[in-house]
Coordinates of C-alpha atoms in Angstrom, one line a residue:
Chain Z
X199 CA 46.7 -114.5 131.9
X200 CA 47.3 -115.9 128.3
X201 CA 45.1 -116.3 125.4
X202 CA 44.7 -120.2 125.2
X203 CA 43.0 -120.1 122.1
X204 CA 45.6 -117.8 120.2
X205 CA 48.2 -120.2 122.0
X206 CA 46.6 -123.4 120.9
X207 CA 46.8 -122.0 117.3
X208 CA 50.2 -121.2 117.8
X209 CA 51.1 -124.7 119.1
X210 CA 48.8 -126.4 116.7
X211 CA 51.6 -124.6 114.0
X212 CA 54.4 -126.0 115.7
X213 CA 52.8 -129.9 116.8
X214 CA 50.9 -130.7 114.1
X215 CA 50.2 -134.6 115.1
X216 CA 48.9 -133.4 118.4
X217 CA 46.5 -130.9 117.2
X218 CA 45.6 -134.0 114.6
X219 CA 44.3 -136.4 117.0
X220 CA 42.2 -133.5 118.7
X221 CA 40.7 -133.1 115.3
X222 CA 39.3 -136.6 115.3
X223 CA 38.5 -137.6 118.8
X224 CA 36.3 -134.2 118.8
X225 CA 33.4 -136.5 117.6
X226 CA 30.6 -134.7 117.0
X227 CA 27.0 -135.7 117.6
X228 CA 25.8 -137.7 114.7
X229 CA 23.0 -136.1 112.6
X230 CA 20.6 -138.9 112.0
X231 CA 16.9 -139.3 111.8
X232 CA 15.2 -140.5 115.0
X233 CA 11.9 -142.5 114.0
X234 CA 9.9 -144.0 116.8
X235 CA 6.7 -145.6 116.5
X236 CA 6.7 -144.5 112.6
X237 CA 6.7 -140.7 114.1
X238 CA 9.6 -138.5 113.3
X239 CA 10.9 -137.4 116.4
X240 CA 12.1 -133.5 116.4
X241 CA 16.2 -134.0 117.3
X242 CA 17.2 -130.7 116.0
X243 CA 15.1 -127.4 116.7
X244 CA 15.7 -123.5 116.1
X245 CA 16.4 -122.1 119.7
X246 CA 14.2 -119.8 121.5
X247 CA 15.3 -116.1 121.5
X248 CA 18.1 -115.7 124.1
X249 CA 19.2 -118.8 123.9
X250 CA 23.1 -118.8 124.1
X251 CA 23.2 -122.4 121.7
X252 CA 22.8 -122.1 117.7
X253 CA 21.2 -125.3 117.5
X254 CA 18.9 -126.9 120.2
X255 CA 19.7 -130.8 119.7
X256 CA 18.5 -133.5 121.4
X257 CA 21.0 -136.3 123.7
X258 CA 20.0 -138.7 121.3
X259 CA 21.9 -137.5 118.8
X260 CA 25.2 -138.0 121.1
X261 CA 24.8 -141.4 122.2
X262 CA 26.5 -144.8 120.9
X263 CA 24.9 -146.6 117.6
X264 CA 23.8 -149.1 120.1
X265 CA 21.8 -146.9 122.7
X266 CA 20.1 -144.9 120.0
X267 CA 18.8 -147.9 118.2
X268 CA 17.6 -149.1 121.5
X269 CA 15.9 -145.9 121.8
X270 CA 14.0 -146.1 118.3
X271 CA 12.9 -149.4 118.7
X272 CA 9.8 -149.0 120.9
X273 CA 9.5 -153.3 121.2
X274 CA 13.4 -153.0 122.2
X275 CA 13.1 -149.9 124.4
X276 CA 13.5 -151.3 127.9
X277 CA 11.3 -147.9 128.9
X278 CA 8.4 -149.2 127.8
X279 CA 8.0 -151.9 131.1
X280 CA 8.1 -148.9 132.8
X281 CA 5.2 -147.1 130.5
X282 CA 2.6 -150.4 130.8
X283 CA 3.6 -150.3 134.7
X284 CA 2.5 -146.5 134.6
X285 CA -0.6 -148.0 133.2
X286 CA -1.4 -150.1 135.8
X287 CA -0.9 -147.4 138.3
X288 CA -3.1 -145.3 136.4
X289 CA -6.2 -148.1 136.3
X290 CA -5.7 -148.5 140.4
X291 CA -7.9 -146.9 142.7
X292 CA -6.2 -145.6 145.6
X293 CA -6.8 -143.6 148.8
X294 CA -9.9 -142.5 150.7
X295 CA -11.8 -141.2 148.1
X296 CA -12.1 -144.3 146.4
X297 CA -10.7 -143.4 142.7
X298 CA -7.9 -144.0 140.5
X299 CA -6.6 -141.5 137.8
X300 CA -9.1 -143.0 135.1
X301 CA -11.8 -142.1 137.4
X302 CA -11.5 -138.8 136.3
X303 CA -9.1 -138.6 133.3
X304 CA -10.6 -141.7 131.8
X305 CA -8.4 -142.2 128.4
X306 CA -5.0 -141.0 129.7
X307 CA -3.8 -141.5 125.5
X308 CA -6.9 -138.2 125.1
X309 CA -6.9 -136.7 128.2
X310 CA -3.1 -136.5 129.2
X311 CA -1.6 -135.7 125.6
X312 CA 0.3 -132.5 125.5
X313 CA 0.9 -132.4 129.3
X314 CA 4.2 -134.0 128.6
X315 CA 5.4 -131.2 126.3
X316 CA 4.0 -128.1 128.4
X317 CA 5.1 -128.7 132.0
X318 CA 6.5 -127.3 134.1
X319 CA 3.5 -124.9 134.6
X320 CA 2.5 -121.9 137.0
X321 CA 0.7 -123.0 139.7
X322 CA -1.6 -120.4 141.3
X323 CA -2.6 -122.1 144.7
X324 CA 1.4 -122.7 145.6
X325 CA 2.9 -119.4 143.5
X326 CA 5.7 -121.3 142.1
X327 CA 6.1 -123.8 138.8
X328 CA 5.5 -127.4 139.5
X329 CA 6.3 -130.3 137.5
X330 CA 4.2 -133.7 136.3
X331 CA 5.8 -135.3 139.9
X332 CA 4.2 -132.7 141.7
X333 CA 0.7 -132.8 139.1
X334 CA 0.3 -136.0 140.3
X335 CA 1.1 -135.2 143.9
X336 CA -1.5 -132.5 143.8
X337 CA -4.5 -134.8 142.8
X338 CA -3.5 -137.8 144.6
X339 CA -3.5 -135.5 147.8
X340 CA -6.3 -133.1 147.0
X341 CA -8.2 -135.6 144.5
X342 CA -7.7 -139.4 145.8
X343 CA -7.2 -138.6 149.7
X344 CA -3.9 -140.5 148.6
X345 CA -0.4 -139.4 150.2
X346 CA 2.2 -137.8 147.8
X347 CA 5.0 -140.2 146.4
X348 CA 8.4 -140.0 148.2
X349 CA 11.0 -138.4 146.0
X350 CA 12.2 -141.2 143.3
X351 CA 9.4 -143.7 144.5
X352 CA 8.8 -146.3 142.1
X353 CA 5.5 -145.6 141.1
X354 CA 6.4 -141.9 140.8
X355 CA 8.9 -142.7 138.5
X356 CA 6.7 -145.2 136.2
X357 CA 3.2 -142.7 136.1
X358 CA 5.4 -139.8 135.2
X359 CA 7.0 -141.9 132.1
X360 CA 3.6 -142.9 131.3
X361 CA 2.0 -139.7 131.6
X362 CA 4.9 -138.3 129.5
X363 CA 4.9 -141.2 127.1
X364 CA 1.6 -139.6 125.9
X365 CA 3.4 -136.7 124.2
X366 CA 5.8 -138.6 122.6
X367 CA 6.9 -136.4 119.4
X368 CA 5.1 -133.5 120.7
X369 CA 7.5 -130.0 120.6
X370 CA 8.5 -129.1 124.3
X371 CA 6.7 -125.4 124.9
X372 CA 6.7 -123.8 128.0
X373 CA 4.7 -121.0 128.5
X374 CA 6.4 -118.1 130.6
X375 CA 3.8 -115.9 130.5
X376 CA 1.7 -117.0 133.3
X377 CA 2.2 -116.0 137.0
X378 CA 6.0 -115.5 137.7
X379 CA 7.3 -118.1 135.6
X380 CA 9.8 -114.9 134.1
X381 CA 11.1 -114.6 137.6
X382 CA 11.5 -118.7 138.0
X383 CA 13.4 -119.0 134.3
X384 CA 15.6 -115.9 135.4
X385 CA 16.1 -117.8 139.1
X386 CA 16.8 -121.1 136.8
X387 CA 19.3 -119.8 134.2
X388 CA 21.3 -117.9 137.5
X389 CA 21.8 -121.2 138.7
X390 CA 22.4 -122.9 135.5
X391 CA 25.7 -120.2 135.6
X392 CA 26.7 -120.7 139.5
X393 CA 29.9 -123.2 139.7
X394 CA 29.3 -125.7 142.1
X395 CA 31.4 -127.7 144.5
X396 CA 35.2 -128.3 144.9
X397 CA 35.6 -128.8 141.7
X398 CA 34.1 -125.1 140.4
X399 CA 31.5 -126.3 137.5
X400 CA 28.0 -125.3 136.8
X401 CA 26.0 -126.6 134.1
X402 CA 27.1 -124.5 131.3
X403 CA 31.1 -125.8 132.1
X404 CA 29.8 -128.9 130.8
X405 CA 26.8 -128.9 128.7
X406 CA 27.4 -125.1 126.8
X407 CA 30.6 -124.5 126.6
X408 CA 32.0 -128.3 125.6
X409 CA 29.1 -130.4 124.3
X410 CA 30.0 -132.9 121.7
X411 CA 33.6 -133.3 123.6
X412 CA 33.8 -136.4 125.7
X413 CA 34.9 -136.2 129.4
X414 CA 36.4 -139.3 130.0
X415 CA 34.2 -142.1 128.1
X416 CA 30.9 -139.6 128.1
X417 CA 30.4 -137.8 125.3
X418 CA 28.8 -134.4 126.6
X419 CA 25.5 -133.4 125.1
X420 CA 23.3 -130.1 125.9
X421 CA 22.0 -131.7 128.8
X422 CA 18.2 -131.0 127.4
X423 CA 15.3 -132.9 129.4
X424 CA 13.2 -134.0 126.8
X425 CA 13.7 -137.6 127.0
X426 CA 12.7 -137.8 130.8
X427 CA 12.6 -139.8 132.7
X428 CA 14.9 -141.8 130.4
X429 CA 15.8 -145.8 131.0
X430 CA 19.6 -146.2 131.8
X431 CA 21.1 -149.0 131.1
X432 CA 23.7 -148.9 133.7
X433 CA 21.1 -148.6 136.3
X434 CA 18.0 -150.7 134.7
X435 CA 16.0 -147.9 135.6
X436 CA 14.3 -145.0 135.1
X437 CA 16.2 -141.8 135.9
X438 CA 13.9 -138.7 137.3
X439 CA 14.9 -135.2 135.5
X440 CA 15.4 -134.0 139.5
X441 CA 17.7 -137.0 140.4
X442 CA 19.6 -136.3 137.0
X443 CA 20.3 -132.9 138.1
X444 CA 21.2 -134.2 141.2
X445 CA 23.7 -136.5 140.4
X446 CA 25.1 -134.1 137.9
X447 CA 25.7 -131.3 140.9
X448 CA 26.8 -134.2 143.6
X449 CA 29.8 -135.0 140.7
X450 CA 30.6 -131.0 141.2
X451 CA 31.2 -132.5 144.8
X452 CA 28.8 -129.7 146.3
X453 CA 26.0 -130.6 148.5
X454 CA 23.3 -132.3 146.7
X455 CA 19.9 -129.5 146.6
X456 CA 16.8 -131.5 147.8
X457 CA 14.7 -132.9 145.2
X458 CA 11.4 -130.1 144.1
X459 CA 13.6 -127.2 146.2
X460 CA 12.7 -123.8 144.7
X461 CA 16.5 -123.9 143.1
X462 CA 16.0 -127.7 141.7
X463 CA 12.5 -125.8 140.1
X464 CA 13.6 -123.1 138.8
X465 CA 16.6 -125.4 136.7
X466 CA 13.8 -127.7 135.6
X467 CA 11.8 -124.8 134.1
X468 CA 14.8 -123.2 132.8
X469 CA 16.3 -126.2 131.5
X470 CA 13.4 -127.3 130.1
X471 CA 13.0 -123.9 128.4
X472 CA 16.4 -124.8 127.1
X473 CA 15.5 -128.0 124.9
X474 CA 12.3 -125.9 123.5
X475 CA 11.3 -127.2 120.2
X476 CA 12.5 -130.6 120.6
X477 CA 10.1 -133.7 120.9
X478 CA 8.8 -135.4 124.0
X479 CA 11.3 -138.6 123.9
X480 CA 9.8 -140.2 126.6
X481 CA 10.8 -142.6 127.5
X482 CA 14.5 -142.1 126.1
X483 CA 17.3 -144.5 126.8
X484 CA 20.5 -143.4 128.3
X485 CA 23.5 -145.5 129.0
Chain X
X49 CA 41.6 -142.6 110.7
X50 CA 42.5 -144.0 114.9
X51 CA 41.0 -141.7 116.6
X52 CA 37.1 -142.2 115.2
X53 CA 37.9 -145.7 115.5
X54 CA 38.6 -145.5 118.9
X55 CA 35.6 -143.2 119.9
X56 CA 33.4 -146.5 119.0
X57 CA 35.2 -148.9 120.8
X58 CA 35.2 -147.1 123.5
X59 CA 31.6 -146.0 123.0
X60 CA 30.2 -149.5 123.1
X61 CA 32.3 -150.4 125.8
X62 CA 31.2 -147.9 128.4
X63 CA 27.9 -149.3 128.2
X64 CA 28.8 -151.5 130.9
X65 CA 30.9 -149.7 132.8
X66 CA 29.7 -147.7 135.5
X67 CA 28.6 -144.2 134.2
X68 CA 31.5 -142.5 134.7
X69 CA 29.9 -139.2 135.6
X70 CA 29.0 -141.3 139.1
X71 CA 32.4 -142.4 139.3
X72 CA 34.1 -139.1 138.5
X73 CA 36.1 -137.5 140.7
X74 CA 34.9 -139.8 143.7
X75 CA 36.6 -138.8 146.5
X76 CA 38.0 -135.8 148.1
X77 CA 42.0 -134.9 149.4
X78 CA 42.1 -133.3 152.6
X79 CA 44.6 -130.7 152.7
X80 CA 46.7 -132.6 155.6
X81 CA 46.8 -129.6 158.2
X82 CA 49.3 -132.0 159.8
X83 CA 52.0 -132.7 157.1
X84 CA 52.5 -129.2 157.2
X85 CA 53.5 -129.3 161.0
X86 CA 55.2 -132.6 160.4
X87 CA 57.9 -131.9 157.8
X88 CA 57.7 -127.9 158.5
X89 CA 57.8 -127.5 154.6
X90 CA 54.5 -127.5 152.7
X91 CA 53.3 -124.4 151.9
X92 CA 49.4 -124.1 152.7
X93 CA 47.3 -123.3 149.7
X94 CA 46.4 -119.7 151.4
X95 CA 50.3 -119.0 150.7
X96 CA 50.9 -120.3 147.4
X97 CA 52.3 -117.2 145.6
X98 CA 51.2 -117.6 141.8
X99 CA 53.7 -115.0 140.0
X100 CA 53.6 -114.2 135.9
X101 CA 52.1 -117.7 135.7
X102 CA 54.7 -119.5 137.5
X103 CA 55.1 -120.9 141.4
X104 CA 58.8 -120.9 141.5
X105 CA 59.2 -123.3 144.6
X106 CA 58.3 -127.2 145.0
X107 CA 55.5 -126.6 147.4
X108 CA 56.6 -129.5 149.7
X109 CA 60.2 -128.2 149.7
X110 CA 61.3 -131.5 147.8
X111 CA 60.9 -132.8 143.8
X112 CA 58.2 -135.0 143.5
X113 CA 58.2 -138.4 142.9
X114 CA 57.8 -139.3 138.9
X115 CA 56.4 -142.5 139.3
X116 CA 53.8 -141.7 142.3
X117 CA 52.8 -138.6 139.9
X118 CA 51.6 -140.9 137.3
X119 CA 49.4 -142.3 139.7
X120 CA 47.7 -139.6 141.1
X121 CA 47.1 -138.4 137.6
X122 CA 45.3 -141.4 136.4
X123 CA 43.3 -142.0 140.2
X124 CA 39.7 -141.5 139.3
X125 CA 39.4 -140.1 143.3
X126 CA 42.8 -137.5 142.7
X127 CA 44.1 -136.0 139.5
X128 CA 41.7 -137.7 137.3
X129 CA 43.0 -135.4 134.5
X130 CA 42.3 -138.0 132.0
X131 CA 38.6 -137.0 132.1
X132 CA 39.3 -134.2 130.0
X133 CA 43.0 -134.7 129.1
X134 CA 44.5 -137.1 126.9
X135 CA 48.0 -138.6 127.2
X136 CA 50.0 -141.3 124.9
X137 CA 51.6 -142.4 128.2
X138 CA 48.6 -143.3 129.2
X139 CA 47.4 -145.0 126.2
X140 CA 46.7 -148.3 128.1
X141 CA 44.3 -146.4 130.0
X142 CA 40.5 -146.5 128.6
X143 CA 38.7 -143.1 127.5
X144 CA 41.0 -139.8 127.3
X145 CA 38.7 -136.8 127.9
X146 CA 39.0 -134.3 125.1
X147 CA 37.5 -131.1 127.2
X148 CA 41.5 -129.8 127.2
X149 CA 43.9 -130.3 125.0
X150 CA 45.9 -133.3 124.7
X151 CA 49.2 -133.4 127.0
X152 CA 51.5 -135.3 125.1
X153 CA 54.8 -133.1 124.7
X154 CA 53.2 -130.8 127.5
X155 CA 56.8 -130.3 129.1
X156 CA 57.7 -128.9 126.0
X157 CA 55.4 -126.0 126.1
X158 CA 55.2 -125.1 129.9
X159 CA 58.4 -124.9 132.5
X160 CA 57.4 -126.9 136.1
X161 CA 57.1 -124.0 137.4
X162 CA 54.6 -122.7 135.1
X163 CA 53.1 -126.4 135.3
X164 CA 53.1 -126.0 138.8
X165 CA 50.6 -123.1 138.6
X166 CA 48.5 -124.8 136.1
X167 CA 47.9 -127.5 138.8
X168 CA 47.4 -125.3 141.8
X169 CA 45.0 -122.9 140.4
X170 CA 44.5 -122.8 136.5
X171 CA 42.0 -120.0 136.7
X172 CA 44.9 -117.8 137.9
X173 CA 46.8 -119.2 134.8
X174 CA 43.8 -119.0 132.0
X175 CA 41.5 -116.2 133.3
X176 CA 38.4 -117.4 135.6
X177 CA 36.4 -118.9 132.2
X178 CA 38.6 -122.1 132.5
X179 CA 36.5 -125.2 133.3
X180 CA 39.9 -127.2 134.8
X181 CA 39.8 -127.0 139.1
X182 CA 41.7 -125.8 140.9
X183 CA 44.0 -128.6 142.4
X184 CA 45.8 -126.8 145.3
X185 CA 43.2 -124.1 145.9
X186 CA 40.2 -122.6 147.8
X187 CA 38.7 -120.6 145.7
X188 CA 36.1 -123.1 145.1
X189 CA 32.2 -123.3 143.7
X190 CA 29.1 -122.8 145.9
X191 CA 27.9 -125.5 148.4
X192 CA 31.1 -127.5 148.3
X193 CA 30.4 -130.9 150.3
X194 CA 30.6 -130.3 154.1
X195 CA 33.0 -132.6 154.0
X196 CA 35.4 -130.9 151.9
X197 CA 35.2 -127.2 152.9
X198 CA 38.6 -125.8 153.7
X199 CA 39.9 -129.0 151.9
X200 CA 42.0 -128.8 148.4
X201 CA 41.8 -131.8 145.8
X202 CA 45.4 -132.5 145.8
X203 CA 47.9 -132.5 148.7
X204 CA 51.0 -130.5 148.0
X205 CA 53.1 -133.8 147.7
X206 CA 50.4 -134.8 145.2
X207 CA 50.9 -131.8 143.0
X208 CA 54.5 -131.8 142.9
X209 CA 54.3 -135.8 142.0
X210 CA 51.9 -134.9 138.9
X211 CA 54.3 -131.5 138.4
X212 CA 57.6 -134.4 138.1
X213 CA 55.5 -136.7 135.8
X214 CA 54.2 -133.9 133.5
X215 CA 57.5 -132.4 132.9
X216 CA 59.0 -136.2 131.5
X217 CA 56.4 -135.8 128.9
X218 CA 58.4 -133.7 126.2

């Protein structure tokens, strides 16, 4: 086996243009300010302890000039269809009970602020961490006599941006402390480190060890989940946390976990636990 | 300062195109059970011998073909090694990955042969840390795609054509 890095050196001695251009297309994320609604989002924060990163930054911070302003612009931020469409959901009464979220909630701007920034939490009655997808699950089943969303519905996608929304700026905290969320964040972070697929990646491949390098036209961030679900412009759409970790272990070419699967939990706690500190960017816009 | 310059252009531009995460690596190469019976020649990936960094034999039994290498390295479904490589070669191509280190001149540092183990399995090559696949090998993640279990990413006449282009670039 040989050294690369020593080698590198040692090449960068002899090929000096090469090692040059490597130098400049490196491109690091920028280190602007992120404003949104006249609130100063949090786009850098001091990592939790054990945290393998010095810095805990926000995928913001690595988009294009474009994407970002997008992003700050809350009348520009296609997102926000998706947060007055949450809105609606959350006025309509639905199922047997007769009710709609306000029923009980009333102000969601009051009553739902800080959920966005604290979930996933423990959940006694199921012993394992659940997410806002499943929080709304939960009452529209045991509340509403309404049946759970499908994975990726629609109207999942929209309530959960505008349940988030409500936390925008709001420092991501998970609390580990109740029931076995230890064990879940140790589950998480072993999966976070298993190499998937034909081509052999896991998560830290990509988002520890070479964030702020581009792979092909994508410049790598931390992968943090802050911003979810976050508006892509490729897709006009918003993109679930579980469908983005989805997609990102289909492009290992494994077999893609199903979507609130105890491993697909346990990485959205963990990862979440990851981008501790940062604000709630919901909803944050992705190419 | 090119390089910067380039990172915005290409920034702005990939807005539009399809993210390439989807798009990456798309496909999947069966190792062609069958080409080995055919031509009696290509040595299976079980059987590749990796030896002080080097696989001293073409693993087809021939030299690849320079031009058909070029190809497979640029093919978003085979080499796709401009993901994380870039290549002045290639400069026509949109978006060089920078994960690895640029290849230009690569023929000057490595022999084939020693190119040739790079390609079939760089972990052998670089120690298991190395995020590059494996091209021509089954030691492989968890939960590969049903579809592709048993099956390498490259076929042997694959590697050697990406082994021929590689070692023009000096």
């Amino acid at each position: 086996m040989l050294n690369t890095k020593t080698m590198i050196a040692a090449l960068c001695a002899g090929a000096v243009v090469s090692c040059v251009t490597l130098q400049m297309t490196k491109a690091d994320p920028v280190t602007d300010e992120l404003v949104i609604d006249g609130k100063k989002m949090i786009t850098h924060a001091k990592p939790p302890e054990g945290h393998p990163l010095d810095v805990v930054r926000s995928g913001w911070l690595y988009r294009e000039p474009d994407t970002r302003s997008l992003e700050a612009d809350s009348f520009e931020n296609p997102g926000m269809l998706f947060v007055s469409k949450g809105e609606q959901i959350w006025n309509k009464v639905e199922g047997t009970a007769g009710k709609s979220c306000a029923s009980c909630h009333h102000d969601a701007a009051k009553s739902m602020k800080g959920v966005g920034a604290k979930y996933p939490v423990w959940d006694a009655k199921t012993k394992r961490p659940i997410d806002v997808e499943l929080q709304i699950d939960k009452c529209r089943v045991e509340q509403m006599g309404a049946p759970a969303y499908k994975f990726d519905d629609g109207n999942q996608r929209a309530l959960t941006t505008y349940i988030k929304y409500q936390s925008l700026g709001m420092p991501v905290h998970v609390d580990l402390s109740k029931g076995d969320m230890k064990a879940w964040w140790q589950k998480g972070k072993d999966v976070y480190y298993t190499r998937f697929g034909q081509l052999n990646l896991s998560c830290a491949s990509c988002h520890e060890e070479n964030n702020g390098k581009h792979i092909r036209a994508d410049h790598l961030s931390q992968g943090n989940v802050n911003g979810f679900p976050t508006y892509r412009l490729n897709t006009t759409g918003m993109v679930s946390v579980q469908n983005r970790f989805r997609g990102c272990i289909r492009d290992t070419r494994a077999e893609i976990p199903k979507a609130f699967s105890d491993e697909l939990m346990a990485l959205e706690l963990y990862v979440t636990w990851r981008g501790t500190g940062l604000s709630v960017e919901t909803p944050a816009v992705r190419q | 300062m090119h390089g910067a310059r380039f990172i915005l252009a290409a920034a702005t531009l990939s807005v539009g195109l399809l993210a390439a995460t989807g798009q990456m690596f798309g496909g999947g190469q069966a190792f062609a059970a069958g080409e080995a019976a055919a031509t009696g020649q290509v040595v299976p990936p079980q059987d590749v011998k990796i030896k002080d960094n080097a696989v001293m034999a073409s693993l087809t039994g021939k030299p690849g073909d320079v031009a058909a290498g070029r190809k497979y390295f640029v093919d978003k479904k085979l080499g796709n090694c401009l993901a994380c490589h870039a290549d002045k070669d290639l400069s026509k191509q949109l978006f060089h990955g920078n994960v690895g280190p640029t290849l230009d001149n690569v023929a000057s540092r490595w022999k084939p042969e020693q190119l040739r183990a790079i390609l079939v399995n760089a972990k052998a090559v670089f120690g298991p840390q190395t995020v590059m696949p494996g091209f021509y090998s089954l030691e492989v993640g968890k939960n590969v795609r049903k579809d592709l279990v048993g099956k390498t990413i490259l076929s042997a006449d694959q590697v050697e054509g990406i082994v021929a282009y590689l070692s023009t670039l000096k």
